[in-house]
CSV table of C-alpha atoms in Angstrom, one decimal:
chain,number,residue,atom,x,y,z
A,1,UNK,CA,75.3,66.1,265.6
A,2,UNK,CA,78.6,64.7,264.6
A,3,UNK,CA,78.9,61.6,262.5
A,4,UNK,CA,80.6,59.6,265.2
A,5,UNK,CA,77.9,60.5,267.8
A,6,UNK,CA,75.3,59.2,265.3
A,7,UNK,CA,77.2,56.0,264.9
A,8,UNK,CA,77.5,55.5,268.7
A,9,UNK,CA,73.7,56.1,269.1
A,10,UNK,CA,72.8,53.7,266.4
A,11,UNK,CA,75.1,51.0,268.0
A,12,UNK,CA,73.5,51.7,271.4
A,13,UNK,CA,70.1,51.2,269.9
A,14,UNK,CA,71.1,47.8,268.3
A,15,UNK,CA,73.0,46.4,271.3
A,16,UNK,CA,72.1,45.2,274.8
A,17,UNK,CA,74.4,47.7,276.5
A,18,UNK,CA,74.3,50.5,279.1
A,19,UNK,CA,76.8,53.3,278.9
A,20,UNK,CA,78.0,54.5,282.3
A,21,UNK,CA,80.2,57.6,282.8
A,22,UNK,CA,81.9,59.2,285.8
A,23,UNK,CA,81.4,62.9,286.5
A,24,UNK,CA,85.0,63.6,285.5
A,25,UNK,CA,84.6,62.4,281.9
A,26,UNK,CA,84.8,64.8,279.0
A,27,UNK,CA,81.5,66.4,278.2
A,28,UNK,CA,81.1,64.7,274.8
A,29,UNK,CA,81.4,61.3,276.5
A,30,UNK,CA,79.4,62.2,279.6
A,31,UNK,CA,76.5,63.4,277.5
A,32,UNK,CA,76.1,60.0,275.8
A,33,UNK,CA,75.9,58.0,279.0
A,34,UNK,CA,72.7,56.3,280.2
A,35,UNK,CA,73.9,56.4,283.8
A,36,UNK,CA,76.2,59.1,285.4
A,37,UNK,CA,77.5,59.7,288.9
A,38,UNK,CA,80.5,59.2,291.2
A,39,UNK,CA,82.3,55.9,291.6
A,40,UNK,CA,80.1,54.2,294.2
A,41,UNK,CA,76.8,55.6,292.7
A,42,UNK,CA,77.8,54.1,289.4
A,43,UNK,CA,78.5,50.6,290.8
A,44,UNK,CA,75.3,50.6,292.8
A,45,UNK,CA,73.1,51.9,289.9
A,46,UNK,CA,74.2,49.0,287.7
A,47,UNK,CA,73.1,46.3,290.1
A,48,UNK,CA,69.5,46.4,288.9
A,49,UNK,CA,70.4,47.1,285.3
A,50,UNK,CA,69.3,44.4,282.8
A,51,UNK,CA,71.8,45.0,280.1
A,52,UNK,CA,74.2,42.2,279.1
A,53,UNK,CA,77.1,44.7,278.8
A,54,UNK,CA,78.0,47.6,281.0
A,55,UNK,CA,80.3,50.0,279.0
A,56,UNK,CA,82.1,51.9,281.7
A,57,UNK,CA,83.7,55.2,281.0
A,58,UNK,CA,86.0,56.0,283.8
A,59,UNK,CA,89.2,54.5,285.4
A,60,UNK,CA,90.0,50.9,286.1
A,61,UNK,CA,89.2,50.6,289.8
A,62,UNK,CA,85.7,51.9,289.1
A,63,UNK,CA,85.2,49.3,286.4
A,64,UNK,CA,86.4,46.6,288.8
A,65,UNK,CA,83.9,47.8,291.5
A,66,UNK,CA,81.1,47.4,288.9
A,67,UNK,CA,82.3,43.9,288.1
A,68,UNK,CA,82.6,43.0,291.8
A,69,UNK,CA,79.1,44.0,292.5
A,70,UNK,CA,77.8,42.6,289.2
A,71,UNK,CA,79.7,39.3,288.7
A,72,UNK,CA,77.3,38.0,286.1
A,73,UNK,CA,77.4,41.1,283.9
A,74,UNK,CA,80.1,41.7,281.3
A,75,UNK,CA,81.9,45.0,282.0
A,76,UNK,CA,84.0,46.5,279.3
A,77,UNK,CA,85.9,49.8,279.2
A,78,UNK,CA,86.8,52.0,276.2
A,79,UNK,CA,90.1,52.7,278.1
A,80,UNK,CA,91.4,50.8,281.1
A,81,UNK,CA,92.9,54.1,282.3
A,82,UNK,CA,94.5,54.0,285.7
A,83,UNK,CA,93.9,56.2,288.7
A,84,UNK,CA,97.1,57.6,290.0
A,85,UNK,CA,96.1,57.2,293.6
A,86,UNK,CA,94.9,53.6,293.1
A,87,UNK,CA,98.2,52.7,291.4
A,88,UNK,CA,100.1,53.9,294.5
A,89,UNK,CA,99.2,50.8,296.4
A,90,UNK,CA,98.9,47.1,295.6
A,91,UNK,CA,98.7,43.9,297.6
A,92,UNK,CA,102.4,43.8,298.4
A,93,UNK,CA,102.4,47.4,299.7
A,94,UNK,CA,99.3,46.7,301.7
A,95,UNK,CA,101.0,43.7,303.3
A,96,UNK,CA,104.1,45.8,304.0
A,97,UNK,CA,102.0,48.5,305.8
A,98,UNK,CA,100.5,45.8,308.0
A,99,UNK,CA,104.0,44.4,308.7
A,100,UNK,CA,105.3,47.8,309.8
A,101,UNK,CA,102.4,48.2,312.2
A,102,UNK,CA,103.1,44.8,313.6
A,103,UNK,CA,106.8,45.8,314.1
A,104,UNK,CA,105.4,48.8,316.0
A,105,UNK,CA,103.7,46.6,318.5
A,106,UNK,CA,100.2,46.6,317.0
A,107,UNK,CA,98.9,43.0,316.6
A,108,UNK,CA,97.1,42.1,313.4
A,109,UNK,CA,94.0,41.4,315.6
A,110,UNK,CA,94.0,45.1,316.6
A,111,UNK,CA,94.1,46.4,313.0
A,112,UNK,CA,90.9,47.2,311.1
A,113,UNK,CA,91.6,48.2,307.5
A,114,UNK,CA,89.4,50.7,305.7
A,115,UNK,CA,90.1,51.3,302.0
A,116,UNK,CA,88.9,54.3,300.1
A,117,UNK,CA,86.9,53.2,297.1
A,118,UNK,CA,89.8,54.6,294.9
A,119,UNK,CA,91.7,51.3,295.2
A,120,UNK,CA,92.1,48.2,293.1
A,121,UNK,CA,90.0,45.1,293.6
A,122,UNK,CA,93.2,43.4,294.8
A,123,UNK,CA,93.5,45.9,297.7
A,124,UNK,CA,89.8,45.8,298.4
A,125,UNK,CA,90.2,42.0,298.7
A,126,UNK,CA,93.1,42.3,301.2
A,127,UNK,CA,90.9,44.6,303.3
A,128,UNK,CA,87.9,42.3,303.0
A,129,UNK,CA,90.0,39.3,304.0
A,130,UNK,CA,91.0,41.1,307.2
A,131,UNK,CA,87.4,42.0,308.2
A,132,UNK,CA,87.6,45.5,306.9
A,133,UNK,CA,85.5,47.5,304.5
A,134,UNK,CA,85.3,50.2,301.8
A,135,UNK,CA,84.4,53.9,302.3
A,136,UNK,CA,83.8,56.8,300.0
A,137,UNK,CA,84.6,60.5,300.4
A,138,UNK,CA,81.0,61.1,301.5
A,139,UNK,CA,80.7,58.4,304.1
A,140,UNK,CA,84.4,58.1,305.3
A,141,UNK,CA,83.7,59.9,308.6
A,142,UNK,CA,80.7,57.7,309.5
A,143,UNK,CA,82.5,54.5,308.4
A,144,UNK,CA,85.6,55.4,310.5
A,145,UNK,CA,83.6,56.5,313.5
A,146,UNK,CA,81.6,53.2,313.5
A,147,UNK,CA,84.8,51.2,312.9
A,148,UNK,CA,86.5,52.8,315.9
A,149,UNK,CA,83.9,51.2,318.1
A,150,UNK,CA,85.8,48.0,317.6
A,151,UNK,CA,88.6,49.4,319.7
A,152,UNK,CA,91.1,48.7,316.9
A,153,UNK,CA,93.5,50.9,315.1
A,154,UNK,CA,92.2,52.0,311.7
A,155,UNK,CA,94.6,51.3,308.8
A,156,UNK,CA,93.3,53.8,306.2
A,157,UNK,CA,94.4,53.2,302.5
A,158,UNK,CA,95.4,54.7,300.1
A,159,UNK,CA,94.6,58.4,300.5
A,160,UNK,CA,96.5,60.1,303.3
A,161,UNK,CA,94.6,63.4,302.8
A,162,UNK,CA,91.2,61.9,303.2
A,163,UNK,CA,92.4,59.9,306.3
A,164,UNK,CA,94.0,63.0,307.8
A,165,UNK,CA,91.0,65.3,307.1
A,166,UNK,CA,88.6,62.8,308.7
A,167,UNK,CA,90.9,62.5,311.7
A,168,UNK,CA,91.1,66.3,312.0
A,169,UNK,CA,87.4,66.8,311.8
A,170,UNK,CA,86.8,64.1,314.5
A,171,UNK,CA,89.5,65.4,316.8
A,172,UNK,CA,91.5,62.2,316.4
A,173,UNK,CA,95.3,61.6,316.0
A,174,UNK,CA,96.6,60.4,312.6
A,175,UNK,CA,100.0,59.3,311.4
A,176,UNK,CA,101.2,58.7,307.9
A,177,UNK,CA,103.0,55.3,307.5
A,178,UNK,CA,106.6,55.6,306.2
A,179,UNK,CA,107.2,52.4,304.1
A,180,UNK,CA,110.9,53.2,303.9
A,181,UNK,CA,111.3,52.8,307.7
A,182,UNK,CA,110.4,49.9,310.1
A,183,UNK,CA,108.2,50.0,313.1
A,184,UNK,CA,107.8,53.3,315.0
A,185,UNK,CA,106.3,53.9,318.5
A,186,UNK,CA,104.4,56.9,317.2
A,187,UNK,CA,102.0,54.6,315.4
A,188,UNK,CA,100.9,53.2,318.7
A,189,UNK,CA,99.6,56.7,319.7
A,190,UNK,CA,97.5,57.3,316.6
A,191,UNK,CA,93.9,56.4,316.0
A,192,UNK,CA,94.1,56.4,312.2
A,193,UNK,CA,97.2,55.2,310.4
A,194,UNK,CA,97.3,56.5,306.9
A,195,UNK,CA,98.9,55.0,303.8
A,196,UNK,CA,101.0,57.6,302.0
A,197,UNK,CA,98.9,57.9,298.8
A,198,UNK,CA,97.2,60.9,297.3
A,199,UNK,CA,95.3,62.3,294.3
A,200,UNK,CA,97.5,64.0,291.8
A,201,UNK,CA,94.7,66.4,290.7
A,202,UNK,CA,93.6,67.5,294.2
A,203,UNK,CA,97.2,68.0,295.2
A,204,UNK,CA,97.3,70.9,292.7
A,205,UNK,CA,95.2,73.2,295.1
A,206,UNK,CA,97.1,75.2,297.7
A,207,UNK,CA,96.2,77.5,300.6
A,208,UNK,CA,97.7,80.3,298.5
A,209,UNK,CA,95.1,79.7,295.8
A,210,UNK,CA,92.4,80.3,298.4
A,211,UNK,CA,94.1,83.5,299.7
A,212,UNK,CA,94.2,84.8,296.1
A,213,UNK,CA,90.5,84.3,295.5
A,214,UNK,CA,89.5,85.7,298.9
A,215,UNK,CA,91.5,88.8,298.3
A,216,UNK,CA,90.0,89.3,294.8
A,217,UNK,CA,86.5,88.4,295.8
A,218,UNK,CA,86.0,89.0,299.6
A,219,UNK,CA,82.5,87.4,299.6
A,220,UNK,CA,83.5,84.3,297.7
A,221,UNK,CA,82.8,80.8,299.0
A,222,UNK,CA,85.4,78.1,298.8
A,223,UNK,CA,84.3,74.4,298.3
A,224,UNK,CA,86.9,71.6,298.2
A,225,UNK,CA,87.1,67.9,298.0
A,226,UNK,CA,88.4,66.0,301.0
A,227,UNK,CA,91.2,64.5,298.8
A,228,UNK,CA,92.8,68.0,299.0
A,229,UNK,CA,95.6,68.7,301.4
A,230,UNK,CA,94.5,69.3,305.1
A,231,UNK,CA,95.9,72.9,304.9
A,232,UNK,CA,93.5,73.5,302.0
A,233,UNK,CA,90.5,71.8,303.7
A,234,UNK,CA,91.1,73.9,306.8
A,235,UNK,CA,90.6,77.1,304.8
A,236,UNK,CA,87.5,76.0,303.0
A,237,UNK,CA,83.9,77.0,303.7
A,238,UNK,CA,82.5,73.6,302.4
A,239,UNK,CA,84.2,70.2,302.1
A,240,UNK,CA,82.5,67.4,300.4
A,241,UNK,CA,82.4,64.6,297.9
A,242,UNK,CA,81.7,65.1,294.2
A,243,UNK,CA,78.0,64.6,294.7
A,244,UNK,CA,77.9,66.7,297.8
A,245,UNK,CA,79.7,69.6,296.0
A,246,UNK,CA,77.2,69.4,293.1
A,247,UNK,CA,74.3,69.6,295.6
A,248,UNK,CA,75.9,72.5,297.5
A,249,UNK,CA,76.6,74.5,294.4
A,250,UNK,CA,73.1,73.9,293.0
A,251,UNK,CA,71.5,75.3,296.2
A,252,UNK,CA,73.4,78.6,296.1
A,253,UNK,CA,72.0,81.8,294.7
A,254,UNK,CA,73.4,82.3,291.2
A,255,UNK,CA,74.9,85.7,292.3
A,256,UNK,CA,77.0,84.0,294.9
A,257,UNK,CA,80.5,83.6,293.7
A,258,UNK,CA,82.2,80.2,294.5
A,259,UNK,CA,85.6,78.8,293.8
A,260,UNK,CA,85.9,75.0,293.7
A,261,UNK,CA,88.8,72.7,294.3
A,262,UNK,CA,88.1,69.6,292.3
A,263,UNK,CA,88.4,68.2,288.8
A,264,UNK,CA,88.0,70.7,285.9
A,265,UNK,CA,85.3,68.9,283.8
A,266,UNK,CA,83.0,68.7,286.8
A,267,UNK,CA,83.4,72.3,287.8
A,268,UNK,CA,83.1,73.5,284.2
A,269,UNK,CA,79.6,72.0,283.8
A,270,UNK,CA,78.2,73.0,287.2
A,271,UNK,CA,76.9,76.4,286.3
A,272,UNK,CA,77.6,79.2,283.8
A,273,UNK,CA,78.5,82.2,286.0
A,274,UNK,CA,80.2,83.1,289.2
A,275,UNK,CA,82.0,79.8,289.4
A,276,UNK,CA,85.8,79.5,289.4
A,277,UNK,CA,88.4,76.7,289.5
A,278,UNK,CA,90.7,76.9,292.5
A,279,UNK,CA,93.9,76.7,290.5
A,280,UNK,CA,96.1,78.7,288.2
A,281,UNK,CA,96.5,75.6,286.1
A,282,UNK,CA,93.8,73.4,284.6
A,283,UNK,CA,93.1,70.6,287.2
A,284,UNK,CA,92.2,68.0,284.7
A,285,UNK,CA,92.4,64.3,285.5
A,286,UNK,CA,94.5,63.1,282.6
A,287,UNK,CA,93.5,59.4,283.0
A,288,UNK,CA,89.8,60.2,283.2
A,289,UNK,CA,90.2,62.3,280.0
A,290,UNK,CA,91.8,59.4,278.1
A,291,UNK,CA,88.4,58.1,276.9
A,292,UNK,CA,87.3,59.6,273.6
A,293,UNK,CA,84.3,59.3,271.4
A,294,UNK,CA,86.3,57.2,269.0
A,295,UNK,CA,87.2,54.8,271.9
A,296,UNK,CA,83.5,54.6,272.9
A,297,UNK,CA,82.6,53.8,269.3
A,298,UNK,CA,85.3,51.2,268.9
A,299,UNK,CA,84.2,49.5,272.1
A,300,UNK,CA,80.6,49.3,271.0
A,301,UNK,CA,81.7,48.0,267.6
A,302,UNK,CA,83.8,45.3,269.2
A,303,UNK,CA,80.7,44.1,271.1
A,304,UNK,CA,78.7,44.0,267.9
A,305,UNK,CA,81.5,42.0,266.3
A,306,UNK,CA,81.4,39.5,269.1
A,307,UNK,CA,84.9,40.3,270.3
A,308,UNK,CA,84.7,42.9,273.1
A,309,UNK,CA,88.0,44.3,274.2
A,310,UNK,CA,89.1,45.8,277.6
A,311,UNK,CA,86.7,43.5,279.4
A,312,UNK,CA,87.1,43.4,283.2
A,313,UNK,CA,87.9,39.9,284.5
A,314,UNK,CA,88.9,39.2,288.1
A,315,UNK,CA,90.4,36.2,290.0
A,316,UNK,CA,87.6,34.5,291.9
A,317,UNK,CA,89.1,34.9,295.3
A,318,UNK,CA,89.8,38.6,294.7
A,319,UNK,CA,86.3,39.1,293.5
A,320,UNK,CA,84.8,37.3,296.5
A,321,UNK,CA,86.9,39.2,299.2
A,322,UNK,CA,86.5,42.5,297.5
A,323,UNK,CA,82.8,42.0,297.4
A,324,UNK,CA,82.9,41.4,301.2
A,325,UNK,CA,84.6,44.8,301.7
A,326,UNK,CA,82.1,46.6,299.4
A,327,UNK,CA,79.0,44.9,300.8
A,328,UNK,CA,80.0,45.7,304.4
A,329,UNK,CA,79.9,49.4,303.5
A,330,UNK,CA,76.6,49.0,301.6
A,331,UNK,CA,75.1,47.1,304.5
A,332,UNK,CA,76.2,49.8,307.0
A,333,UNK,CA,73.9,52.2,305.0
A,334,UNK,CA,76.2,55.2,305.4
């Protein structure tokens, strides 16, 4: 055991803290966590936690979601790393998307926004204020299907790929909103109107990568995340969220070869053999990998010293409306 790991564990034992880590964190950080999971799992698992401090190892929007659902807890992060997708949209870009749809002949009363959980508290609050809700990659189809019963157009932010993949699976028409143009009649014909955001990691995977592995290993299975491009998803044997991919792989015979299109750290710890990463380059989320053991130690030390840094604080209105959007999803029980 390294010296810094020993220091972290001693601080953990002295302090009223719970360390939470996302699946994409580095192994050395992930292994020290008390709670692990994907973004929504982590937010929900902290609700009944009794620690004064939640030390969240992940990216900023995840820490914000924990704070939104746990307003009385103190949430600190070793690094307030950004998610590239979440940074692609803010409140102003959300408002501009709504304005373009209005210019296209869609009244605001006929727009129901749904935001992927990979978005800031500010965007979640905008969605909550308009009567909308949050979704995850595992429940997006059910959330959108239920939301369409309202008879409204779905404004899906910020991941165009997840929106398009859900639309394709459901046999619906989708359009990607062009923020550099005004209104367009084609938006009137679509069921799901997607903001033009994406995950920089999942964009690394291509249909050609799948072709390569199928040619090399004819019996291989292909599992991908729905943040991948629709052309990649169309060629996959299994498409699912992080948790769903983990479950799928664990249920396979060990001799079954599988190639996986999602973040490297997760794939690398799934199993020891017959598992490949669907990329010629290392699909590592650089922002998730910003958090180091030294950062974690320094954060715990700052709590012990009575001056915690990188603490998540939110405007009260943003917190209130973002909570509405998150709670609508949780209450839907999808």
